[in-house]
Coordinates of C-alpha atoms in Angstrom, one line a residue:
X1 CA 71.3 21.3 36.5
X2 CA 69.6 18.4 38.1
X3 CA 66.3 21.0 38.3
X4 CA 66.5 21.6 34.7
X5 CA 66.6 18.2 33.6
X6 CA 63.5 17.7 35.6
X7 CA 61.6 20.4 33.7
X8 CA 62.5 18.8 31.0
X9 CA 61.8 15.4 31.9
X10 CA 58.3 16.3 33.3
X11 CA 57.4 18.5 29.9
X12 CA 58.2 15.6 27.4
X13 CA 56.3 13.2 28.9
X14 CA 52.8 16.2 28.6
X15 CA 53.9 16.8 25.1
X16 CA 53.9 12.8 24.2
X17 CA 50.6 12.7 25.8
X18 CA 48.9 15.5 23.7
X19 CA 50.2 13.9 20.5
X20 CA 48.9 10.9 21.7
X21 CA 45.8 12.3 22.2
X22 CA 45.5 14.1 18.8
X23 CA 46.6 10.7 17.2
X24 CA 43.8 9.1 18.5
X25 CA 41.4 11.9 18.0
X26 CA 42.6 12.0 13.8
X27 CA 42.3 8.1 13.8
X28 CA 38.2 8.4 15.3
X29 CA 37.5 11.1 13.1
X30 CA 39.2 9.0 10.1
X31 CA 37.8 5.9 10.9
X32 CA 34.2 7.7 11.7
X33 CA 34.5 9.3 7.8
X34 CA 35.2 6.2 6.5
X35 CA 32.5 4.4 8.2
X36 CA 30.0 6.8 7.1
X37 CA 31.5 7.2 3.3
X38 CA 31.2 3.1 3.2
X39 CA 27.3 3.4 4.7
X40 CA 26.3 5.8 2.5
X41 CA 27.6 4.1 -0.5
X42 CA 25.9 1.3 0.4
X43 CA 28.6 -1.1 1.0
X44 CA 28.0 -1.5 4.7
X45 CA 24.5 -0.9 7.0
X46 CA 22.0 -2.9 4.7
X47 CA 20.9 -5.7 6.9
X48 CA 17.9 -6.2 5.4
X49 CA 19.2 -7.7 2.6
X50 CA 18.2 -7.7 -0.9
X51 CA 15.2 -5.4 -1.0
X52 CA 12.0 -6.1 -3.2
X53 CA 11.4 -4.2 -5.7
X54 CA 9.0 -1.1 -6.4
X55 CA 5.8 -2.6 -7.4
X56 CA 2.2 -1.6 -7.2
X57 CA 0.9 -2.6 -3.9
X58 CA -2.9 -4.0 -3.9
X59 CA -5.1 -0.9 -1.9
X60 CA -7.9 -2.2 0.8
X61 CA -11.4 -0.4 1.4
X62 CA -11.0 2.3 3.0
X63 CA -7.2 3.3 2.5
X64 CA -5.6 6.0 1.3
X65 CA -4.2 5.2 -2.2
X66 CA -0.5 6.6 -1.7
X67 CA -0.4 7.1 -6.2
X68 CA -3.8 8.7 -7.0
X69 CA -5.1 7.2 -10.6
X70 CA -5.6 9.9 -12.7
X71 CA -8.8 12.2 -11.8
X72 CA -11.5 11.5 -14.5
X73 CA -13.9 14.5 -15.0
X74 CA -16.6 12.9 -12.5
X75 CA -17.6 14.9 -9.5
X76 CA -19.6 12.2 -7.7
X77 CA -17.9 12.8 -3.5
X78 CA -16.0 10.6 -1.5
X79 CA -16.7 7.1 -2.8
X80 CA -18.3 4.9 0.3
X81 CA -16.8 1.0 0.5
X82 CA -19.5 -1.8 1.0
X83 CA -18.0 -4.0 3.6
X84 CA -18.6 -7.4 1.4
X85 CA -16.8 -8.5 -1.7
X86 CA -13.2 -7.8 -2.0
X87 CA -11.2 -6.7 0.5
X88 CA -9.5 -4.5 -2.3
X89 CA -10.7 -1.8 -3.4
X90 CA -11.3 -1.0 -7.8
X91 CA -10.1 1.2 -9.5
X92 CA -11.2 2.1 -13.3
X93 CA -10.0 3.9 -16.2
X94 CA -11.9 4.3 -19.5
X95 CA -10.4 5.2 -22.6
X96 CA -11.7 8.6 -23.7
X97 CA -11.9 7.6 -28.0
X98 CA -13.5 4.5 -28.7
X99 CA -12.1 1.6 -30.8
X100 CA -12.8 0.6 -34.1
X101 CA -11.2 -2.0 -36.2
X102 CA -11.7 -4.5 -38.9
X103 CA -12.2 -8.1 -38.0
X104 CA -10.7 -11.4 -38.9
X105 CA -11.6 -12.9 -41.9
X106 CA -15.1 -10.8 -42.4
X107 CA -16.3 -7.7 -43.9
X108 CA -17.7 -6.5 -40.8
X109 CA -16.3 -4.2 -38.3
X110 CA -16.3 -3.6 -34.7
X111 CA -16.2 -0.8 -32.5
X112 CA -16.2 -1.0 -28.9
X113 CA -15.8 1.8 -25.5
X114 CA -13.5 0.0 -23.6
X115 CA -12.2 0.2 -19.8
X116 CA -10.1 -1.2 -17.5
X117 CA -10.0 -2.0 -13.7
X118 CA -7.2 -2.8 -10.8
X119 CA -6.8 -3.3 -7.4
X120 CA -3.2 -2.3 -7.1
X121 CA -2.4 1.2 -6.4
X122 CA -2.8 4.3 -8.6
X123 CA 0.4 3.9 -10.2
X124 CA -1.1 1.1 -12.7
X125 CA -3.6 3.7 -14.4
X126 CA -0.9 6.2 -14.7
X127 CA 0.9 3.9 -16.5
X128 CA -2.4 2.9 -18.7
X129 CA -2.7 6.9 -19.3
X130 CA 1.5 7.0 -20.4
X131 CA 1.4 4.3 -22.2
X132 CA -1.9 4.9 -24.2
X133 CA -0.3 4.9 -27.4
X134 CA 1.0 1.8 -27.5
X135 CA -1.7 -0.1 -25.5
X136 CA -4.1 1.1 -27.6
X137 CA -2.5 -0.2 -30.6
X138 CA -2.5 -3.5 -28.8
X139 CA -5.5 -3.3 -28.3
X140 CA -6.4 -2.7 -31.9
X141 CA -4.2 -6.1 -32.9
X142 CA -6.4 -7.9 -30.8
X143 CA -9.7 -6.9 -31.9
X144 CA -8.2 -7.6 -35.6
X145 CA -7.2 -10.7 -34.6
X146 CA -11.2 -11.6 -33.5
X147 CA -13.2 -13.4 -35.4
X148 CA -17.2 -11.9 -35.9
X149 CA -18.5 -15.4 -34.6
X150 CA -16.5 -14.7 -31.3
X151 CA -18.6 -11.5 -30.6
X152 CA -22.3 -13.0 -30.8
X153 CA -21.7 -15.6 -27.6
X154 CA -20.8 -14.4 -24.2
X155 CA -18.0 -16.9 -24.0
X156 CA -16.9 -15.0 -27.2
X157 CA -16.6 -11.9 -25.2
X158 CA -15.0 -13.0 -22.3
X159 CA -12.4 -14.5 -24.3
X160 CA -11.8 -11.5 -25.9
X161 CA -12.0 -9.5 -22.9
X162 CA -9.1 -11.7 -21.6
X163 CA -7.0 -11.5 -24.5
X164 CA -7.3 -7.6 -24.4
X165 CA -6.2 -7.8 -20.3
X166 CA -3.4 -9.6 -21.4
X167 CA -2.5 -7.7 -24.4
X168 CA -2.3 -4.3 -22.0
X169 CA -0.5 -6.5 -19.1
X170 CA 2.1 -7.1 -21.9
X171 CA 2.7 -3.5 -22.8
X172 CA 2.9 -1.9 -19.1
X173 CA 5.1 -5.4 -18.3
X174 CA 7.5 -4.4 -21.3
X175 CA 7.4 -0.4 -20.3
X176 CA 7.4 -0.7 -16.6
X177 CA 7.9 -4.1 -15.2
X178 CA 4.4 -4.7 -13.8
X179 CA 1.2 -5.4 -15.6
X180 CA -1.5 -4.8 -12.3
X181 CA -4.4 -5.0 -15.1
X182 CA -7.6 -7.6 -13.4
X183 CA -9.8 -6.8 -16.4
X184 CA -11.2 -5.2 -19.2
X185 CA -14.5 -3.7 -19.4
X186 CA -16.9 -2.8 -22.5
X187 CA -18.8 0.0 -22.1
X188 CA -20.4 -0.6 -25.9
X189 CA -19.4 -3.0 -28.2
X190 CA -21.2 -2.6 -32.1
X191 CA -20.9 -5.6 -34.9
X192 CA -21.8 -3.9 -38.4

């Protein structure tokens, strides 16, 4: 009997190890789930910090923009940087229709070709093409808002140019939480 009871003395102790080990092994592979669930939730793992948010990033000379503007209809070839100026490179979009509106306090009108200009990547003129509508009605408040005397000085026209830059800044700022507009641009501009 005594050789039995060592059997069975020597087997408990193996099986007490093996569920030992199996514990341990379910805890790691518990633990390791959690761990993972809690990272990719984002409760854990961001050292970093706060991260800054998605804007338009101004594009230098010679880089690849990584939001293409829209392609206009041009086929002038890889555009050539000088290497004074800006470090940044421009980027234009002109409004296909023109612009034609009454102006303040006169019987005249004015129409105008208008276009714009950024440094910031292509994802400002994307937002100039979405957002047409309403820009362009912006736009159209502005130049009603002009007085004719404005548009015979070139002090006039700057002023107006500004208000118009500001005007689009305000509707891409309301509709996508970043403006990126440096300037507007008349291609033609007609007093009659």
């Amino acid at each position: 009997m005594a050789k039995k009871k060592d059997k069975d003395d020597e087997e408990k102790p193996k099986g007490g190890k093996m569920k030992m080990i199996i514990g341990a092994v379910l805890l790691l592979a518990v633990g390791a789930g959690g761990a993972y669930g809690a990272f990719a939730a984002g409760l854990i793992g961001d050292a970093g910090g706060p991260k800054e948010p998605d804007v338009p990033q101004l594009v230098r000379k010679g880089e690849a923009d990584p939001y293409p503007p829209p392609a206009g209809d041009d086929d002038a070839g890889a555009v050539v940087h000088g290497e004074g100026g800006s470090e940044y490179r421009t980027a234009y979009y002109s409004f296909e229709d023109n612009f034609t509106s009454n102006l303040l306090n006169s019987p005249s009108l004015i129409q105008t070709d208008l276009a714009v200009s950024t440094q910031h990547d292509g994802r400002v003129l994307q937002w100039v093409k979405q957002h047409e509508l309403a820009i362009r009605s912006a736009i159209l408040v502005q130049l009603a808002a002009t007085p004719e005397e404005d548009l015979f000085s070139v002090e006039g026209k700057k002023g107006l140019s500004n208000r118009l830059t500001k005007a689009i800044n305000d509707v891409l700022e309301a509709e996508e939480g970043f403006g990126g507009i440096e300037s507007v641009h008349f291609k033609g501009l007609l007093v009659q």
